[in-house]
Coordinates of C-alpha atoms and ligand atoms in Angstrom, one line a residue:
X833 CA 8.6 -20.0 -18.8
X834 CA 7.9 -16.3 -18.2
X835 CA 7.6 -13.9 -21.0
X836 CA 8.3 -11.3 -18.4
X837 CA 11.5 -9.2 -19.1
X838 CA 13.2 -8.6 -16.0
X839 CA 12.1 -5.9 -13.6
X840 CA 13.8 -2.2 -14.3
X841 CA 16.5 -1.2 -12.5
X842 CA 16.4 0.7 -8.9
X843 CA 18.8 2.9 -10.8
X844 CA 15.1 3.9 -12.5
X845 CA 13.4 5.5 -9.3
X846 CA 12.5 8.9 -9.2
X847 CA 14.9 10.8 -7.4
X848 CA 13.7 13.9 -5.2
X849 CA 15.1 16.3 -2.8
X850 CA 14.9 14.3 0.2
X851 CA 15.5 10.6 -1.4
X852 CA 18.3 8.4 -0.1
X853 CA 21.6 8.7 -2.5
X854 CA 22.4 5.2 -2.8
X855 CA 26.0 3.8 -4.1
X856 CA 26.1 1.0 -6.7
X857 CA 26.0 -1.7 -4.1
X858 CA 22.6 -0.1 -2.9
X859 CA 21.4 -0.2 -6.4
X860 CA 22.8 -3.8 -7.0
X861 CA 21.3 -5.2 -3.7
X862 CA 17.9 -3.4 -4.7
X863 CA 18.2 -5.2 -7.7
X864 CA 18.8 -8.9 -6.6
X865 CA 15.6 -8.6 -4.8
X866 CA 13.5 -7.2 -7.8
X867 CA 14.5 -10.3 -9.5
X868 CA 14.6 -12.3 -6.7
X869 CA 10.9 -11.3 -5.7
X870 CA 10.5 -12.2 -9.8
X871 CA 12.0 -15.6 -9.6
X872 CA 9.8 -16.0 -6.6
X873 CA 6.1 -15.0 -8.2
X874 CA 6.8 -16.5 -12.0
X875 CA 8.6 -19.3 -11.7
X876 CA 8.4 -21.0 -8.0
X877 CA 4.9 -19.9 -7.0
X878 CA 3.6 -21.7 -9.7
X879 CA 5.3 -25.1 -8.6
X880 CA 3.9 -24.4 -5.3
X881 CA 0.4 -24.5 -6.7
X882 CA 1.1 -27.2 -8.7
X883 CA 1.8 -28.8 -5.8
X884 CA -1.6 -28.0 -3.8
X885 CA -3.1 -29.1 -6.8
X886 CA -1.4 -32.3 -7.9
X887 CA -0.3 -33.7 -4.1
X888 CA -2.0 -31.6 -1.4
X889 CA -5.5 -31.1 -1.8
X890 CA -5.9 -34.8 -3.6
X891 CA -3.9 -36.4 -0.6
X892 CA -5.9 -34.1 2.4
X893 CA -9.2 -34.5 1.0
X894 CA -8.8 -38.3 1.1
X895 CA -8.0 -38.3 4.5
X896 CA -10.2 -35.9 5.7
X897 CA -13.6 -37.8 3.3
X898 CA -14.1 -34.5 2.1
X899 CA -13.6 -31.0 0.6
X900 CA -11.0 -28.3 2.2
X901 CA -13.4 -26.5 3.7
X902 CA -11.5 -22.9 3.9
X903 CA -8.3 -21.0 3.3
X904 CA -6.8 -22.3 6.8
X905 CA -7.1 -26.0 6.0
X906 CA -5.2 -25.3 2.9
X907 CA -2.6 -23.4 5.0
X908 CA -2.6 -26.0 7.3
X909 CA -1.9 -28.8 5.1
X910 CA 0.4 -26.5 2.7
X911 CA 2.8 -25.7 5.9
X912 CA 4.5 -29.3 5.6
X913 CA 5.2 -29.0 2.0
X914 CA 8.7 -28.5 1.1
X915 CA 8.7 -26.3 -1.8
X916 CA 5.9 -23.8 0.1
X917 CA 8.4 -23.8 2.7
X918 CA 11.2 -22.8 0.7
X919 CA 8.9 -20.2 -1.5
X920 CA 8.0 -18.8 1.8
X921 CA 10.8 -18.5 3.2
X922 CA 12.5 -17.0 0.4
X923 CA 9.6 -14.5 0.6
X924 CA 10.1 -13.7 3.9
X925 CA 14.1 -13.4 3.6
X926 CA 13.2 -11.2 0.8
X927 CA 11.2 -8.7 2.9
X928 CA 13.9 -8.8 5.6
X929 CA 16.9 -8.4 2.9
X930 CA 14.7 -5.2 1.4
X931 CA 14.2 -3.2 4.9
X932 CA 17.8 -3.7 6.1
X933 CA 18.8 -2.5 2.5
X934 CA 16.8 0.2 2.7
X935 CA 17.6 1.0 6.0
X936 CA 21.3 0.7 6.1
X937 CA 21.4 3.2 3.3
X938 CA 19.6 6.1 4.8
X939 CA 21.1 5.2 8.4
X940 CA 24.2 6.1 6.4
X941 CA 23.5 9.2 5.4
X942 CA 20.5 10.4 7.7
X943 CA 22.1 13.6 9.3
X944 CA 22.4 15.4 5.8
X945 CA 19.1 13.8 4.7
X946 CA 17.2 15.6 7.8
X947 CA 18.7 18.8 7.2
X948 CA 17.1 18.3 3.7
X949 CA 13.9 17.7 4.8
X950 CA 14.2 20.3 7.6
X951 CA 15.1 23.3 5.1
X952 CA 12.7 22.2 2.8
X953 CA 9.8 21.8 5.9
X954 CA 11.0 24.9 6.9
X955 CA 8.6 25.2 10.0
X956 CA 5.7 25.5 7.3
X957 CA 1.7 25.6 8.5
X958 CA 1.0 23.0 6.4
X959 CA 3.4 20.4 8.3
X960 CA 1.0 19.7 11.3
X961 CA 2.6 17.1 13.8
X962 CA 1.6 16.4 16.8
X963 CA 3.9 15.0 19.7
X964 CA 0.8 14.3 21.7
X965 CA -0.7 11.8 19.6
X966 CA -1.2 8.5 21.1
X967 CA -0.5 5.9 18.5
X968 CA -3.2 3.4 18.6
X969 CA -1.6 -0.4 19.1
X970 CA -3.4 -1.4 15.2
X971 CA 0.0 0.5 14.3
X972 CA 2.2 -0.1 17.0
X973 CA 1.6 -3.0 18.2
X974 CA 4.0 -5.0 15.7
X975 CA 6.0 -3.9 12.9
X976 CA 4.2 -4.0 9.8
X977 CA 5.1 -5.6 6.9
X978 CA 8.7 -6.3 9.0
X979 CA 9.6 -2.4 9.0
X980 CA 11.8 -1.8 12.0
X981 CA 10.3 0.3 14.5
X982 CA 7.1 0.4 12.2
X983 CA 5.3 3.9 10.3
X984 CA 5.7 6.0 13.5
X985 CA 9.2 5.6 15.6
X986 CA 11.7 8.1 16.2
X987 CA 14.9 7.7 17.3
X988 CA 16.1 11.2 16.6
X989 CA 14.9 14.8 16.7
X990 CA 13.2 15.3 13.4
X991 CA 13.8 11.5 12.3
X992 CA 12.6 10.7 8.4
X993 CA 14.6 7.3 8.7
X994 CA 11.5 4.9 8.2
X995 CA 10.1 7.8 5.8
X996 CA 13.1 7.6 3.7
X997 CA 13.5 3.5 3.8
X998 CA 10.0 3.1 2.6
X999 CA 10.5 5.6 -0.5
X1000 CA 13.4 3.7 -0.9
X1001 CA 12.8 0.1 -0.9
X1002 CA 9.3 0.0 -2.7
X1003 CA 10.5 0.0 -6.2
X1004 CA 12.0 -2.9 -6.0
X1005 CA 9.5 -4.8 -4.1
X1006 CA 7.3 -4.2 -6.6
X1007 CA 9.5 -4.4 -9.4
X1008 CA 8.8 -0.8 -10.7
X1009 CA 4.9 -1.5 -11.4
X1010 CA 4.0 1.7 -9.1
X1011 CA 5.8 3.9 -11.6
X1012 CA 9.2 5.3 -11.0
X1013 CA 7.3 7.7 -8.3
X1014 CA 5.8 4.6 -7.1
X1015 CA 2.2 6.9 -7.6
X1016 CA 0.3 4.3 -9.9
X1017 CA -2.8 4.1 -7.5
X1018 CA -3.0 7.3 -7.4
X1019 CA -2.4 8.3 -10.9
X1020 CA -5.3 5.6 -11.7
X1021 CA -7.9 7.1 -9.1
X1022 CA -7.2 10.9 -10.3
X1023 CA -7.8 9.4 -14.1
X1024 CA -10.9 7.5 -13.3
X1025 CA -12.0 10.7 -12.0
X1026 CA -11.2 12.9 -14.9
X1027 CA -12.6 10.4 -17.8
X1028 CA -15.4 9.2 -15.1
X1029 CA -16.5 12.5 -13.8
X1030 CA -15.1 15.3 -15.5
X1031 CA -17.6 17.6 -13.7
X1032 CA -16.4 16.9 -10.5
X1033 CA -14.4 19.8 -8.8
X1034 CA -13.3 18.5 -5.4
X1035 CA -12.5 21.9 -3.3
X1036 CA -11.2 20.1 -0.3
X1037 CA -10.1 16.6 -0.3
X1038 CA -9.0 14.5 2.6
X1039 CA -6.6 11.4 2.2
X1040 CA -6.4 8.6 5.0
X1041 CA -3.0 7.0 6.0
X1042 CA -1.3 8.7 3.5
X1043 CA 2.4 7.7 4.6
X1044 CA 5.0 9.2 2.4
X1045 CA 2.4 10.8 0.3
X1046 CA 3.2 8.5 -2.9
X1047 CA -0.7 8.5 -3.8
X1048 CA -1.8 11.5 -2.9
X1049 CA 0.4 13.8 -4.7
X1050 CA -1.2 12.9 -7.7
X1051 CA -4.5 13.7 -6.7
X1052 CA -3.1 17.3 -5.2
X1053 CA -1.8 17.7 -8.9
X1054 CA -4.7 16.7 -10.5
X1055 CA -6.7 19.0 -8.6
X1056 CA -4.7 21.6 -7.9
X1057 CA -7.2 24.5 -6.7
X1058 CA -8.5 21.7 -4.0
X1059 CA -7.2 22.3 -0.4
X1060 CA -5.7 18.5 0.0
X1061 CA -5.1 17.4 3.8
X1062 CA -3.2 14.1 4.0
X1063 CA -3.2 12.3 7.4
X1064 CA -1.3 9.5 9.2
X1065 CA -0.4 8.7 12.8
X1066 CA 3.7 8.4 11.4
X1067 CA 5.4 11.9 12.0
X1068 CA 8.5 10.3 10.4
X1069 CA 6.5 9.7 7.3
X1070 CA 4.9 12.8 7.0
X1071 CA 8.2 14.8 7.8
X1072 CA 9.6 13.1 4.8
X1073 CA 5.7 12.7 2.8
X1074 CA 5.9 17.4 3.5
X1075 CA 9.7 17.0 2.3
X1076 CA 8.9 15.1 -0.7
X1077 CA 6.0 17.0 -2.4
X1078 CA 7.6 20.1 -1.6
X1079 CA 10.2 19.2 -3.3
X1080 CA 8.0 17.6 -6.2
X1081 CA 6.6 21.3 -6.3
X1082 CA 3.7 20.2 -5.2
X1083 CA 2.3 22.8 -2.0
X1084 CA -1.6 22.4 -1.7
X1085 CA -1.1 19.4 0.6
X1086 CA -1.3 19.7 4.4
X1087 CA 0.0 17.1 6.2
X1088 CA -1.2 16.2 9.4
X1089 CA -0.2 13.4 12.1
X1090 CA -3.8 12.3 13.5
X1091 CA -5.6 9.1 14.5
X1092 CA -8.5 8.3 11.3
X1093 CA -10.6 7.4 14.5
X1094 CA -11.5 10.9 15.3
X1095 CA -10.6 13.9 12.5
X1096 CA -12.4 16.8 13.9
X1097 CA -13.2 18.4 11.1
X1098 CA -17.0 19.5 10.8
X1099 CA -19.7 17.5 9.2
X1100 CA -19.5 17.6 5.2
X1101 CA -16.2 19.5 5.0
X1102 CA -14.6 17.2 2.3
X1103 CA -15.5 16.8 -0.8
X1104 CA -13.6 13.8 -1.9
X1105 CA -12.3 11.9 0.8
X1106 CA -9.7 8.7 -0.5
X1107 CA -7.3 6.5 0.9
X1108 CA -4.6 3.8 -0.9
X1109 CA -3.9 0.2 0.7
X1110 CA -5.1 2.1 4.3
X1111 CA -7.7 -0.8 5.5
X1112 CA -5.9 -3.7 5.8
X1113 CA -3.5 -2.1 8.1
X1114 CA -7.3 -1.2 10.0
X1115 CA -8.8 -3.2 12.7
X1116 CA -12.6 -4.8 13.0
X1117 CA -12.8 -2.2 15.7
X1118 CA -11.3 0.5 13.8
X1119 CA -12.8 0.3 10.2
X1120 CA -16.5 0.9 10.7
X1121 CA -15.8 4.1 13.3
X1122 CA -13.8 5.3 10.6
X1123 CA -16.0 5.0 8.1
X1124 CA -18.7 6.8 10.0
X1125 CA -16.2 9.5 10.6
X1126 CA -15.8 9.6 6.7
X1127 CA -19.7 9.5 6.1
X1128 CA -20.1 12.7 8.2
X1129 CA -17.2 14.9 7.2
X1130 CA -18.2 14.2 3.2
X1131 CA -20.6 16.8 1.5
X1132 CA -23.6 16.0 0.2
X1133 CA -22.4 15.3 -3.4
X1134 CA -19.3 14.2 -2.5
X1135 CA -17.7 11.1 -3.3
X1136 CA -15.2 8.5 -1.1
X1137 CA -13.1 6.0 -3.1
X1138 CA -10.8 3.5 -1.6
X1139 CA -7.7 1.6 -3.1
X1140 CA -7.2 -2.0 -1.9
X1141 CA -6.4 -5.5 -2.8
X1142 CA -9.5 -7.9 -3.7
X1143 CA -11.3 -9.1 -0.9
X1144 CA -11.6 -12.8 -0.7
X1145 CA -15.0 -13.3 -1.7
X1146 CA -16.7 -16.9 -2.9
X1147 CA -15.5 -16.3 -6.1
X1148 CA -12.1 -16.8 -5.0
X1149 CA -10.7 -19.9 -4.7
X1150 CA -9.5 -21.2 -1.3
X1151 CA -5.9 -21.8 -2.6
X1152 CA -5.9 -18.2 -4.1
X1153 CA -7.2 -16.8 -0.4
X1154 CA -4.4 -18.8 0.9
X1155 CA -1.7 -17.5 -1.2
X1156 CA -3.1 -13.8 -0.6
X1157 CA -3.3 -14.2 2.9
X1158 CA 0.5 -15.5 3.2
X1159 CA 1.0 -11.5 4.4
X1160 CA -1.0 -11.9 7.3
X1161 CA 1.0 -15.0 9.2
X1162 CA 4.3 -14.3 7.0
X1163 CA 4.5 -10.5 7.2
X1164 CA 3.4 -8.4 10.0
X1165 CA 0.1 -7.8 8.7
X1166 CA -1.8 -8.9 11.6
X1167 CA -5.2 -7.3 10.0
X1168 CA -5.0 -8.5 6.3
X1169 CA -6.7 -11.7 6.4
X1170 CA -9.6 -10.3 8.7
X1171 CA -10.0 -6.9 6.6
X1172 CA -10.2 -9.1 3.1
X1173 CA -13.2 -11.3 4.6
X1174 CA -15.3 -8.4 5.6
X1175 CA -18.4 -7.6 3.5
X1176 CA -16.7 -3.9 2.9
X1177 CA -20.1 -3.0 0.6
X1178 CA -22.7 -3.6 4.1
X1179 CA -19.8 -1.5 6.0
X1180 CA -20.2 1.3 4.0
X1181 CA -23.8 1.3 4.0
X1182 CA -23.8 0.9 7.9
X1183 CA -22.0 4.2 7.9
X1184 CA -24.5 5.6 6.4
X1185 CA -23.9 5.5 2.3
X1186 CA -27.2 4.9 0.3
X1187 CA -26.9 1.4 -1.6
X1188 CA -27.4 2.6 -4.8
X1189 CA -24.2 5.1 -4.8
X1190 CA -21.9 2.5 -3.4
X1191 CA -19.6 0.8 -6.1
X1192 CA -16.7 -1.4 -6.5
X1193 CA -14.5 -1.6 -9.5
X1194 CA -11.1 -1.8 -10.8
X1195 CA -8.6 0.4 -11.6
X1196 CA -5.5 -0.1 -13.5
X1197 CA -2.1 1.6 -12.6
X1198 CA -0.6 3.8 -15.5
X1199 CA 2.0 2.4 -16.7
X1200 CA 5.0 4.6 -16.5
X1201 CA 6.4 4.9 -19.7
X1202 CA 9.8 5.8 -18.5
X1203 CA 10.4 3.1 -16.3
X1204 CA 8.4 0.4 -19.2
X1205 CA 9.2 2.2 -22.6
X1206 CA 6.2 1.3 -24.9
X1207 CA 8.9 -0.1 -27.5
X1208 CA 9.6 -2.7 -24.9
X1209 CA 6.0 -3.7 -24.5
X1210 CA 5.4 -3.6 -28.0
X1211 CA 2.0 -2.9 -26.8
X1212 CA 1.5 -5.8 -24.4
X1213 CA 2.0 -4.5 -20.4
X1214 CA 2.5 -7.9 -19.7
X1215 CA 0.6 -7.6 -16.3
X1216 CA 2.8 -4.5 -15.4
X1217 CA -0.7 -2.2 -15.2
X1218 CA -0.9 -3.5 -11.7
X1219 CA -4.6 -3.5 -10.8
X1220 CA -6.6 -2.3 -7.8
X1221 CA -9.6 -3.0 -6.5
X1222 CA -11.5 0.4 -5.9
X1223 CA -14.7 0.4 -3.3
X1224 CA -16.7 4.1 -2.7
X1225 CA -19.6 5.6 -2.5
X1226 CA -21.0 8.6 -3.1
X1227 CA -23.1 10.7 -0.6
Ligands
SAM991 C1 0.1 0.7 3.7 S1 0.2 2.3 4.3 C2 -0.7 3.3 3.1 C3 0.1 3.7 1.9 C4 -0.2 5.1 1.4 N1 -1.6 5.4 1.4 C5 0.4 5.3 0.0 O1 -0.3 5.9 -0.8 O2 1.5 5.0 -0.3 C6 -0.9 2.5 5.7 C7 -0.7 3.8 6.5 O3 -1.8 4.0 7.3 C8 -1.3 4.6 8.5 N2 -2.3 4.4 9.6 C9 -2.6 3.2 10.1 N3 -3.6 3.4 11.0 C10 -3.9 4.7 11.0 C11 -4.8 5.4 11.7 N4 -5.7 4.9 12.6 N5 -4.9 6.8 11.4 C12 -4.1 7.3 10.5 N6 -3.2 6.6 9.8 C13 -3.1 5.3 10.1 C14 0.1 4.0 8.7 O4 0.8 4.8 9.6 C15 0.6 3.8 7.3 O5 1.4 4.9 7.0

């Protein structure tokens, strides 16, 4: 049994000027889901394993006169056992239940919500969209992680719908771990730069698929005499992403809609160049241009410092690359599996990053106090410091 206490309520989020007002039903459905995606990864996903390990692998390895050999075999033979089936399912209902929640809610309300967002975009310089942009089929081509019309359709003239549905819905798909803001990553990266390197001074800083802005605010705040451009090909997300930080009194952000493939900014103009959970919605074709493009627009001195999930390296076992990889054949994330195999650390050195200033390390999110009150932990965060894995390099 779980020592967990449930996940706090959606009623917990942080509310800003352009977030979704939702009724008590919103809050209650939000909140089956928390505890359903709970249920789900404390007291099912365990059975599955125990399955894999107690019935699977002993009964596939016998018949096959040897080892699994990789994370497919074990998805293979996983696929006709019942209680994966049901966990998976279950997952996937969950993920479907949360975006129609979500999107229900702002559908319901979207007029006002726009005029929010316009009179707090208010035509400003530092909202740069542009209509022109051809978005490229990595983001297009299906809708990620089961979002309806994905980070970068619009229905209607100055739509924030998708915008406002994924502020909405992410507290509860991860059960408040992000922070009430849902800004943990990039509350942790900003801290590991000010105990790390309290030296450093970024002056410009440039952050890659940034959608509604969630983790680069806090770098904007932490830094907030650096000129902080934010890109992504979404101009829903960065309507509502321009909306949102104004409104979090946050203004040294520009937001920008552009492809990651080609910036255009000259060589060495960043100093700190980041991104959150950007590469695994990158492609094999993608990836390596864009880290070249990164390589040439950082300073000398400068530093670039990614947020992602743990790649799936040999130290991983093959049922724990399997369970990781459910998002890839489960939920829309057609590039998850490939990204998490690639050897990120001979990427960034074929873009042009020295081997001895490339790193890799992990980062814990901060927990946020008012959403876990430390007299409820007692001092124990009970795995609520959700954890990143953090590859850069300086130049
Ligand atoms: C998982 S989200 C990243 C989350 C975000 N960084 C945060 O802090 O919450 C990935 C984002 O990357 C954007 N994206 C994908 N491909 C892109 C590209 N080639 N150029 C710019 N943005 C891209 C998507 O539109 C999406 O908003």
């Amino acid at each position: 049994m779980s020592k967990q206490a449930p996940p706090p309520s959606w009623r917990h989020v942080g509310r800003h000027g352009v977030f979704p007002q939702g009724k008590l039903d919103d809050a209650s459905r939000f909140d089956f889901l928390a505890n359903m995606n709970r249920h789900l990864a404390t007291r099912l996903s365990p059975k599955v394993r125990e399955s894999f390990e107690k019935r699977v692998a002993p009964r596939t390895e016998q018949a096959l006169g040897r080892p699994l050999k990789d994370r497919g075999e074990v998805r293979e033979a996983m696929a006709r056992e019942p209680i994966y089936q049901m966990w998976s399912a279950l997952r996937r209902t969950t993920m479907e239940m949360r975006q129609q929640a979500g999107r229900a809610m702002v559908l319901r309300q979207l007029e006002p919500l726009i005029e929010k967002a316009r009179a707090l975009n208010d035509a400003a310089v530092t909202l740069q969209l542009d209509p022109t942009l051809e978005i490229p089929r990595t983001a297009c081509a299906v809708d990620i992680h089961c979002m309806p019309g994905g980070y970068h359709t619009e229905l209607v003239e100055d739509d924030i719908t998708n915008g406002a549905n994924y502020d909405a819905g992410i507290f509860a798909t991860t059960g408040g771990m992000l922070g009430r803001w849902n800004d943990g990553g990039g509350q942790a990266l900003a801290q590991w730069l000010k105990q790390k390197y309290p030296a450093f001074k970024p002056r410009r800083i440039l952050d890659l698929g940034c959608t509604i802005g969630h983790n680069v605010v806090p770098l904007a705040q932490a830094f907030p005499e650096a000129e902080v451009i934010a890109i992504d090909v979404g101009a829903p997300m960065l309507r509502y992403a321009h909306a949102r930080a104004r409104s979090l009194g946050v203004e040294n952000i520009t937001f920008r809609q552009a492809n990651a493939d080609d910036l255009g900014y000259p060589d060495g103009h960043f100093d700190l160049i980041s991104s959150a959970m950007f590469w695994h919605e990158s492609s094999a074709r993608s990836m390596p241009l864009q880290l070249r493009e990164i390589y040439r627009m950082l300073a000398v001195g400068g530093l670039t410092a990614h947020l992602e999930q743990p790649q799936y390296g040999e130290d991983m076992s093959l049922y724990e690359q399997f369970i990781r990889d459910w998002d890839t054949w489960n939920n829309n994330e057609p590039f998850w599996g490939v990204m998490h195999d690639y050897d990120v650390r001979q990427m960034v050195l074929d873009a042009g990053f020295a081997a001895d200033k490339y790193f890799e390390t992990t980062v814990a999110g901060v927990v946020d106090r008012e959403v876990f009150p430390v007299a409820e932990s007692n001092g124990e965060d009970y795995g609520r410091a959700a954890l990143w894995t953090m590859f850069g390099a300086w130049k």
